[in-house]
């Protein structure tokens, strides 16, 4: 099928890959829970654009360049880890404000950023792009299912990428609507909201540490 080998195996692997938790999906869930469905989809659009760029770079061989160049890989790796750390610190600061507001009835409970100030599309896009392990994974995974003898390999990558994006759309949509249900619970229970924000910040710190330990 258009130079794609063993499509059922690819789809089975793709489902498992998409379901693995990562900073992209966690950020979309967090935004949806705090800002609602529309803003959740804005963040998801950033993820989809970032994934498209990564797939294009992988098809063009940029992933192989990163894998072969340790210095370039380290630059991208530490830049990505730094950005994830910055997001984590922001989440933990917001969580601290929530805990203080919960204990102090006089304290303001407003969030430090509005949706416009947060710019969820840009944040999600940057989170996606600064993920060198994702680039390496895309090329390692995709290449296995492209027929080397097919005359138009770019078309094969387009087919594989389209399936990947479809799986991502379905998964992130489920997360977005789950996030809106969580939002209702967060509005009723301030302790739950503060705890969830703390957990999200801690997870982003974990993603940053994991990224710094990644190797080409």
PDB file of C-alpha atoms in Angstrom:
ATOM      1  CA  UNK A   1       0.000   0.000   0.000  1.00  0.00           C
ATOM      2  CA  UNK A   2       1.849   3.066  -1.294  1.00  0.00           C
ATOM      3  CA  UNK A   3       5.195   1.655  -0.209  1.00  0.00           C
ATOM      4  CA  UNK A   4       4.093   0.895   3.353  1.00  0.00           C
ATOM      5  CA  UNK A   5       5.120  -2.515   4.695  1.00  0.00           C
ATOM      6  CA  UNK A   6       3.056  -4.460   7.247  1.00  0.00           C
ATOM      7  CA  UNK A   7       0.493  -1.752   8.006  1.00  0.00           C
ATOM      8  CA  UNK A   8      -1.373  -3.751  10.734  1.00  0.00           C
ATOM      9  CA  UNK A   9       1.838  -4.101  12.761  1.00  0.00           C
ATOM     10  CA  UNK A  10       2.538  -0.384  12.365  1.00  0.00           C
ATOM     11  CA  UNK A  11      -0.958   0.524  13.574  1.00  0.00           C
ATOM     12  CA  UNK A  12      -0.691  -1.794  16.577  1.00  0.00           C
ATOM     13  CA  UNK A  13       2.648  -0.275  17.548  1.00  0.00           C
ATOM     14  CA  UNK A  14       1.324   3.219  16.941  1.00  0.00           C
ATOM     15  CA  UNK A  15      -1.540   2.728  19.401  1.00  0.00           C
ATOM     16  CA  UNK A  16       0.883   1.641  22.110  1.00  0.00           C
ATOM     17  CA  UNK A  17       3.186   4.580  21.392  1.00  0.00           C
ATOM     18  CA  UNK A  18       0.411   7.184  21.445  1.00  0.00           C
ATOM     19  CA  UNK A  19      -0.922   5.876  24.752  1.00  0.00           C
ATOM     20  CA  UNK A  20       2.450   6.262  26.476  1.00  0.00           C
ATOM     21  CA  UNK A  21       2.302   9.364  28.737  1.00  0.00           C
ATOM     22  CA  UNK A  22       4.525  12.274  27.806  1.00  0.00           C
ATOM     23  CA  UNK A  23       4.853  16.039  28.286  1.00  0.00           C
ATOM     24  CA  UNK A  24       2.694  16.798  25.232  1.00  0.00           C
ATOM     25  CA  UNK A  25      -0.341  14.841  26.374  1.00  0.00           C
ATOM     26  CA  UNK A  26       0.068  15.975  29.987  1.00  0.00           C
ATOM     27  CA  UNK A  27       0.179  19.627  28.927  1.00  0.00           C
ATOM     28  CA  UNK A  28      -2.949  19.290  26.767  1.00  0.00           C
ATOM     29  CA  UNK A  29      -4.799  17.608  29.634  1.00  0.00           C
ATOM     30  CA  UNK A  30      -3.664  20.321  32.035  1.00  0.00           C
ATOM     31  CA  UNK A  31      -4.745  23.142  29.724  1.00  0.00           C
ATOM     32  CA  UNK A  32      -8.143  21.556  29.074  1.00  0.00           C
ATOM     33  CA  UNK A  33      -8.733  21.100  32.794  1.00  0.00           C
ATOM     34  CA  UNK A  34      -7.836  24.722  33.540  1.00  0.00           C
ATOM     35  CA  UNK A  35      -9.148  26.556  30.467  1.00  0.00           C
ATOM     36  CA  UNK A  36     -11.787  24.387  28.812  1.00  0.00           C
ATOM     37  CA  UNK A  37     -12.311  22.550  25.532  1.00  0.00           C
ATOM     38  CA  UNK A  38     -11.457  25.366  23.113  1.00  0.00           C
ATOM     39  CA  UNK A  39      -8.120  26.171  24.745  1.00  0.00           C
ATOM     40  CA  UNK A  40      -7.406  22.456  25.059  1.00  0.00           C
ATOM     41  CA  UNK A  41      -7.749  22.101  21.301  1.00  0.00           C
ATOM     42  CA  UNK A  42      -5.517  25.144  20.831  1.00  0.00           C
ATOM     43  CA  UNK A  43      -2.787  23.341  22.758  1.00  0.00           C
ATOM     44  CA  UNK A  44      -3.489  20.118  20.852  1.00  0.00           C
ATOM     45  CA  UNK A  45      -3.041  21.996  17.569  1.00  0.00           C
ATOM     46  CA  UNK A  46       0.421  22.993  18.752  1.00  0.00           C
ATOM     47  CA  UNK A  47       1.220  19.333  19.411  1.00  0.00           C
ATOM     48  CA  UNK A  48      -0.015  18.297  15.961  1.00  0.00           C
ATOM     49  CA  UNK A  49       2.019  21.007  14.258  1.00  0.00           C
ATOM     50  CA  UNK A  50       5.103  20.043  16.245  1.00  0.00           C
ATOM     51  CA  UNK A  51       4.648  16.367  15.395  1.00  0.00           C
ATOM     52  CA  UNK A  52       4.263  17.251  11.714  1.00  0.00           C
ATOM     53  CA  UNK A  53       7.536  19.159  11.795  1.00  0.00           C
ATOM     54  CA  UNK A  54       9.290  16.255  13.534  1.00  0.00           C
ATOM     55  CA  UNK A  55       7.948  13.754  11.015  1.00  0.00           C
ATOM     56  CA  UNK A  56       9.083  15.967   8.146  1.00  0.00           C
ATOM     57  CA  UNK A  57      12.547  16.374   9.653  1.00  0.00           C
ATOM     58  CA  UNK A  58      12.760  12.635  10.241  1.00  0.00           C
ATOM     59  CA  UNK A  59      11.830  11.883   6.639  1.00  0.00           C
ATOM     60  CA  UNK A  60      14.459  14.399   5.514  1.00  0.00           C
ATOM     61  CA  UNK A  61      17.174  12.670   7.549  1.00  0.00           C
ATOM     62  CA  UNK A  62      17.661  15.344  10.213  1.00  0.00           C
ATOM     63  CA  UNK A  63      17.173  12.740  12.949  1.00  0.00           C
ATOM     64  CA  UNK A  64      20.138  10.808  11.604  1.00  0.00           C
ATOM     65  CA  UNK A  65      22.192  14.011  11.731  1.00  0.00           C
ATOM     66  CA  UNK A  66      21.288  14.514  15.396  1.00  0.00           C
ATOM     67  CA  UNK A  67      22.132  10.921  16.128  1.00  0.00           C
ATOM     68  CA  UNK A  68      25.547  11.249  14.489  1.00  0.00           C
ATOM     69  CA  UNK A  69      26.426  14.670  15.948  1.00  0.00           C
ATOM     70  CA  UNK A  70      26.767  14.454  19.741  1.00  0.00           C
ATOM     71  CA  UNK A  71      27.233  18.212  20.196  1.00  0.00           C
ATOM     72  CA  UNK A  72      24.124  19.124  18.201  1.00  0.00           C
ATOM     73  CA  UNK A  73      22.120  16.460  19.994  1.00  0.00           C
ATOM     74  CA  UNK A  74      23.247  17.819  23.374  1.00  0.00           C
ATOM     75  CA  UNK A  75      22.271  21.383  22.425  1.00  0.00           C
ATOM     76  CA  UNK A  76      18.753  20.331  21.468  1.00  0.00           C
ATOM     77  CA  UNK A  77      18.494  18.009  24.469  1.00  0.00           C
ATOM     78  CA  UNK A  78      19.472  20.580  27.089  1.00  0.00           C
ATOM     79  CA  UNK A  79      17.406  23.325  25.470  1.00  0.00           C
ATOM     80  CA  UNK A  80      14.374  21.058  25.660  1.00  0.00           C
ATOM     81  CA  UNK A  81      15.128  20.083  29.261  1.00  0.00           C
ATOM     82  CA  UNK A  82      15.506  23.745  30.194  1.00  0.00           C
ATOM     83  CA  UNK A  83      12.145  24.633  28.679  1.00  0.00           C
ATOM     84  CA  UNK A  84      10.393  21.752  30.458  1.00  0.00           C
ATOM     85  CA  UNK A  85      12.008  22.863  33.734  1.00  0.00           C
ATOM     86  CA  UNK A  86      10.767  26.419  33.195  1.00  0.00           C
ATOM     87  CA  UNK A  87       7.223  25.123  32.655  1.00  0.00           C
ATOM     88  CA  UNK A  88       7.513  22.915  35.747  1.00  0.00           C
ATOM     89  CA  UNK A  89       8.607  25.844  37.915  1.00  0.00           C
ATOM     90  CA  UNK A  90       5.647  27.878  36.676  1.00  0.00           C
ATOM     91  CA  UNK A  91       3.249  25.061  37.545  1.00  0.00           C
ATOM     92  CA  UNK A  92       4.756  24.608  40.999  1.00  0.00           C
ATOM     93  CA  UNK A  93       4.518  28.354  41.677  1.00  0.00           C
ATOM     94  CA  UNK A  94       0.857  28.283  40.640  1.00  0.00           C
ATOM     95  CA  UNK A  95       0.293  25.279  42.908  1.00  0.00           C
ATOM     96  CA  UNK A  96       1.914  27.102  45.814  1.00  0.00           C
ATOM     97  CA  UNK A  97      -0.426  30.044  45.291  1.00  0.00           C
ATOM     98  CA  UNK A  98      -3.390  27.643  45.262  1.00  0.00           C
ATOM     99  CA  UNK A  99      -2.322  26.024  48.526  1.00  0.00           C
ATOM    100  CA  UNK A 100      -1.892  29.425  50.174  1.00  0.00           C
ATOM    101  CA  UNK A 101      -5.255  30.638  48.882  1.00  0.00           C
ATOM    102  CA  UNK A 102      -6.912  27.490  50.217  1.00  0.00           C
ATOM    103  CA  UNK A 103      -5.520  28.078  53.711  1.00  0.00           C
ATOM    104  CA  UNK A 104      -6.057  31.845  53.694  1.00  0.00           C
ATOM    105  CA  UNK A 105      -9.679  32.865  52.961  1.00  0.00           C
ATOM    106  CA  UNK A 106      -8.563  36.423  52.303  1.00  0.00           C
ATOM    107  CA  UNK A 107      -5.990  35.408  49.678  1.00  0.00           C
ATOM    108  CA  UNK A 108      -6.786  35.870  46.027  1.00  0.00           C
ATOM    109  CA  UNK A 109      -7.466  32.587  44.208  1.00  0.00           C
ATOM    110  CA  UNK A 110      -7.014  33.872  40.697  1.00  0.00           C
ATOM    111  CA  UNK A 111      -4.536  32.089  38.414  1.00  0.00           C
ATOM    112  CA  UNK A 112      -1.274  33.914  37.585  1.00  0.00           C
ATOM    113  CA  UNK A 113      -1.819  33.731  33.849  1.00  0.00           C
ATOM    114  CA  UNK A 114      -4.757  34.211  31.536  1.00  0.00           C
ATOM    115  CA  UNK A 115      -5.201  31.949  28.512  1.00  0.00           C
ATOM    116  CA  UNK A 116      -3.844  34.682  26.241  1.00  0.00           C
ATOM    117  CA  UNK A 117      -0.753  35.182  28.398  1.00  0.00           C
ATOM    118  CA  UNK A 118      -0.092  31.456  28.585  1.00  0.00           C
ATOM    119  CA  UNK A 119      -0.193  31.009  24.780  1.00  0.00           C
ATOM    120  CA  UNK A 120      -0.985  27.277  24.856  1.00  0.00           C
ATOM    121  CA  UNK A 121      -0.406  26.750  21.118  1.00  0.00           C
ATOM    122  CA  UNK A 122       3.135  28.099  21.297  1.00  0.00           C
ATOM    123  CA  UNK A 123       3.971  26.232  24.484  1.00  0.00           C
ATOM    124  CA  UNK A 124       2.697  22.923  23.111  1.00  0.00           C
ATOM    125  CA  UNK A 125       4.555  23.499  19.849  1.00  0.00           C
ATOM    126  CA  UNK A 126       7.853  24.175  21.632  1.00  0.00           C
ATOM    127  CA  UNK A 127       7.377  21.161  23.919  1.00  0.00           C
ATOM    128  CA  UNK A 128       6.949  19.014  20.811  1.00  0.00           C
ATOM    129  CA  UNK A 129       9.869  20.455  18.877  1.00  0.00           C
ATOM    130  CA  UNK A 130      12.401  20.282  21.734  1.00  0.00           C
ATOM    131  CA  UNK A 131      12.165  16.535  22.001  1.00  0.00           C
ATOM    132  CA  UNK A 132      15.178  14.940  20.273  1.00  0.00           C
ATOM    133  CA  UNK A 133      14.245  11.469  21.456  1.00  0.00           C
ATOM    134  CA  UNK A 134      10.959  11.840  19.569  1.00  0.00           C
ATOM    135  CA  UNK A 135      12.849  12.709  16.376  1.00  0.00           C
ATOM    136  CA  UNK A 136      15.066   9.668  16.750  1.00  0.00           C
ATOM    137  CA  UNK A 137      12.072   7.496  17.537  1.00  0.00           C
ATOM    138  CA  UNK A 138      10.109   8.713  14.522  1.00  0.00           C
ATOM    139  CA  UNK A 139      12.890   7.824  12.126  1.00  0.00           C
ATOM    140  CA  UNK A 140      13.658   4.493  13.795  1.00  0.00           C
ATOM    141  CA  UNK A 141      10.006   3.488  13.834  1.00  0.00           C
ATOM    142  CA  UNK A 142       8.889   4.837  10.469  1.00  0.00           C
ATOM    143  CA  UNK A 143      11.785   3.467   8.450  1.00  0.00           C
ATOM    144  CA  UNK A 144      10.898  -0.095   9.387  1.00  0.00           C
ATOM    145  CA  UNK A 145       7.611   0.232   7.512  1.00  0.00           C
ATOM    146  CA  UNK A 146       8.808   1.973   4.345  1.00  0.00           C
ATOM    147  CA  UNK A 147       9.584  -0.207   1.337  1.00  0.00           C
ATOM    148  CA  UNK A 148      13.133   0.808   0.253  1.00  0.00           C
ATOM    149  CA  UNK A 149      12.321  -0.228  -3.295  1.00  0.00           C
ATOM    150  CA  UNK A 150       9.260   1.994  -3.607  1.00  0.00           C
ATOM    151  CA  UNK A 151       9.679   4.808  -6.127  1.00  0.00           C
ATOM    152  CA  UNK A 152       8.072   7.519  -3.975  1.00  0.00           C
ATOM    153  CA  UNK A 153       9.227   7.069  -0.337  1.00  0.00           C
ATOM    154  CA  UNK A 154       7.968  10.525   0.608  1.00  0.00           C
ATOM    155  CA  UNK A 155       4.432   9.314  -0.086  1.00  0.00           C
ATOM    156  CA  UNK A 156       5.015   6.378   2.245  1.00  0.00           C
ATOM    157  CA  UNK A 157       6.027   8.766   5.036  1.00  0.00           C
ATOM    158  CA  UNK A 158       2.906  10.847   4.380  1.00  0.00           C
ATOM    159  CA  UNK A 159       0.690   7.773   4.773  1.00  0.00           C
ATOM    160  CA  UNK A 160       2.418   6.734   7.993  1.00  0.00           C
ATOM    161  CA  UNK A 161       2.310  10.286   9.315  1.00  0.00           C
ATOM    162  CA  UNK A 162      -1.400  10.620   8.523  1.00  0.00           C
ATOM    163  CA  UNK A 163      -2.176   7.535  10.589  1.00  0.00           C
ATOM    164  CA  UNK A 164      -0.010   8.871  13.412  1.00  0.00           C
ATOM    165  CA  UNK A 165      -1.816  12.207  13.412  1.00  0.00           C
ATOM    166  CA  UNK A 166      -5.224  10.520  13.324  1.00  0.00           C
ATOM    167  CA  UNK A 167      -4.297   8.465  16.387  1.00  0.00           C
ATOM    168  CA  UNK A 168      -3.050  11.627  18.103  1.00  0.00           C
ATOM    169  CA  UNK A 169      -6.267  13.518  17.305  1.00  0.00           C
ATOM    170  CA  UNK A 170      -8.411  10.757  18.806  1.00  0.00           C
ATOM    171  CA  UNK A 171      -6.236  10.421  21.894  1.00  0.00           C
ATOM    172  CA  UNK A 172      -5.889  14.140  22.626  1.00  0.00           C
ATOM    173  CA  UNK A 173      -9.619  14.644  22.051  1.00  0.00           C
ATOM    174  CA  UNK A 174     -10.307  12.038  24.741  1.00  0.00           C
ATOM    175  CA  UNK A 175      -7.881  13.822  27.066  1.00  0.00           C
ATOM    176  CA  UNK A 176      -9.439  17.224  26.400  1.00  0.00           C
ATOM    177  CA  UNK A 177     -12.951  16.101  27.301  1.00  0.00           C
ATOM    178  CA  UNK A 178     -11.606  14.199  30.303  1.00  0.00           C
ATOM    179  CA  UNK A 179      -9.888  17.414  31.331  1.00  0.00           C
ATOM    180  CA  UNK A 180     -13.134  19.377  31.276  1.00  0.00           C
ATOM    181  CA  UNK A 181     -14.669  16.841  33.662  1.00  0.00           C
ATOM    182  CA  UNK A 182     -11.664  17.226  35.918  1.00  0.00           C
ATOM    183  CA  UNK A 183     -12.141  20.997  35.791  1.00  0.00           C
ATOM    184  CA  UNK A 184     -15.577  20.697  37.367  1.00  0.00           C
ATOM    185  CA  UNK A 185     -14.081  18.691  40.223  1.00  0.00           C
ATOM    186  CA  UNK A 186     -11.226  21.196  40.569  1.00  0.00           C
ATOM    187  CA  UNK A 187     -13.664  24.094  40.923  1.00  0.00           C
ATOM    188  CA  UNK A 188     -15.453  22.293  43.752  1.00  0.00           C
ATOM    189  CA  UNK A 189     -12.347  21.059  45.530  1.00  0.00           C
ATOM    190  CA  UNK A 190      -9.493  23.527  45.895  1.00  0.00           C
ATOM    191  CA  UNK A 191      -7.235  20.945  47.527  1.00  0.00           C
ATOM    192  CA  UNK A 192      -7.672  18.619  44.534  1.00  0.00           C
ATOM    193  CA  UNK A 193      -6.826  21.440  42.132  1.00  0.00           C
ATOM    194  CA  UNK A 194      -3.686  22.418  44.060  1.00  0.00           C
ATOM    195  CA  UNK A 195      -2.593  18.791  44.366  1.00  0.00           C
ATOM    196  CA  UNK A 196      -3.088  18.109  40.652  1.00  0.00           C
ATOM    197  CA  UNK A 197      -1.110  21.217  39.696  1.00  0.00           C
ATOM    198  CA  UNK A 198       1.691  20.164  42.045  1.00  0.00           C
ATOM    199  CA  UNK A 199       1.727  16.683  40.498  1.00  0.00           C
ATOM    200  CA  UNK A 200       1.840  18.118  36.972  1.00  0.00           C
ATOM    201  CA  UNK A 201       4.787  20.340  37.883  1.00  0.00           C
ATOM    202  CA  UNK A 202       6.621  17.392  39.430  1.00  0.00           C
ATOM    203  CA  UNK A 203       5.996  15.279  36.329  1.00  0.00           C
ATOM    204  CA  UNK A 204       7.383  18.004  34.065  1.00  0.00           C
ATOM    205  CA  UNK A 205      10.515  18.126  36.228  1.00  0.00           C
ATOM    206  CA  UNK A 206      10.733  14.370  35.778  1.00  0.00           C
ATOM    207  CA  UNK A 207      10.445  14.734  32.005  1.00  0.00           C
ATOM    208  CA  UNK A 208      13.246  17.330  32.090  1.00  0.00           C
ATOM    209  CA  UNK A 209      15.535  15.031  34.082  1.00  0.00           C
ATOM    210  CA  UNK A 210      14.746  12.106  31.786  1.00  0.00           C
ATOM    211  CA  UNK A 211      15.572  14.247  28.755  1.00  0.00           C
ATOM    212  CA  UNK A 212      18.948  15.317  30.183  1.00  0.00           C
ATOM    213  CA  UNK A 213      19.811  11.636  30.663  1.00  0.00           C
ATOM    214  CA  UNK A 214      18.820  10.728  27.115  1.00  0.00           C
ATOM    215  CA  UNK A 215      21.561   9.607  24.744  1.00  0.00           C
ATOM    216  CA  UNK A 216      21.761   9.593  20.983  1.00  0.00           C
TER     217      UNK A 216
END
